XYZ file of C-alpha atoms in Angstrom:
97
model
C -14.207 11.200 7.378
C -11.232 12.327 9.445
C -8.818 14.609 7.634
C -5.095 14.024 8.126
C -3.284 16.531 10.324
C 0.376 15.468 10.433
C 2.855 15.800 7.584
C 3.147 12.016 7.458
C -0.599 11.406 7.323
C -1.080 14.121 4.687
C 1.695 12.633 2.525
C 0.247 9.132 2.957
C -3.200 10.317 1.937
C -1.847 12.135 -1.134
C 0.146 9.067 -2.198
C -2.785 6.695 -1.773
C -5.205 9.093 -3.482
C -2.881 9.409 -6.482
C -2.493 5.605 -6.500
C -6.281 5.293 -6.582
C -6.540 7.689 -9.538
C -3.879 5.643 -11.347
C -5.733 2.393 -10.649
C -8.993 3.866 -11.921
C -7.758 5.805 -14.953
C -4.955 3.624 -16.269
C -5.922 0.192 -15.048
C -9.704 0.454 -14.971
C -9.949 -1.579 -11.779
C -13.244 -2.191 -9.998
C -14.034 -0.084 -6.907
C -13.738 -3.110 -4.588
C -10.274 -3.973 -5.952
C -9.166 -0.363 -5.631
C -10.456 -0.192 -2.043
C -8.522 -3.355 -1.121
C -5.319 -2.094 -2.751
C -5.648 1.360 -1.166
C -5.911 -0.320 2.226
C -2.757 -2.343 1.547
C -0.932 0.808 0.475
C -1.903 2.480 3.760
C -0.773 -0.577 5.732
C 2.614 -0.486 3.998
C 3.100 3.260 4.459
C 2.143 3.090 8.137
C 4.387 0.085 8.768
C 7.314 1.846 7.106
C 6.664 4.939 9.215
C 6.687 2.837 12.388
C 10.035 1.372 11.275
C 11.473 4.866 10.746
C 11.475 4.394 6.975
C 9.877 6.085 4.009
C 8.760 4.753 0.665
C 11.909 6.252 -0.838
C 14.189 4.472 1.620
C 12.425 1.092 1.493
C 14.651 -1.888 0.684
C 13.899 -5.425 -0.436
C 14.652 -6.555 3.125
C 12.040 -4.078 4.405
C 9.495 -5.456 1.966
C 10.308 -9.021 3.049
C 9.887 -8.026 6.714
C 6.571 -6.319 5.954
C 5.234 -9.373 4.130
C 6.340 -11.625 6.998
C 4.679 -9.305 9.526
C 1.419 -8.950 7.581
C 1.309 -12.581 6.531
C 1.904 -14.052 9.986
C -1.810 -14.435 10.666
C -3.012 -14.952 7.082
C -3.879 -17.999 5.035
C -2.059 -18.680 1.778
C -4.759 -17.177 -0.422
C -4.852 -14.005 1.673
C -1.070 -13.739 1.454
C -1.292 -14.142 -2.328
C -3.891 -11.346 -2.474
C -1.726 -9.116 -0.278
C 1.340 -9.708 -2.469
C -0.687 -8.968 -5.615
C -1.792 -5.688 -4.045
C 1.793 -4.876 -3.079
C 2.947 -5.541 -6.642
C 0.381 -3.036 -7.848
C 1.467 -0.449 -5.262
C 5.147 -0.944 -6.126
C 4.438 -0.761 -9.872
C 2.674 2.572 -9.326
C 5.445 3.924 -7.091
C 8.114 2.905 -9.585
C 6.270 4.578 -12.445
C 5.529 7.745 -10.502
C 9.146 8.262 -9.506
């Protein structure tokens, strides 16, 4: 396992780790579901970083652009899974402040 070294990668890892704890403790999700949702959280955080944005500055337009970018090469069912994962990530972020 490679440990994060930049402030961004450390913050991303902390956020996703705390999200994983939330999914396990409060939601009781299976390890495979948690792994999939953690991956989507990382994708979102990295995409935002590449756009010069943070989670705190993300807008609905940013989320729409992310979904369009991620979904461009996906089938409908994969897009539905991605959006379900994003809903979970956003629910956690909203609740955690």
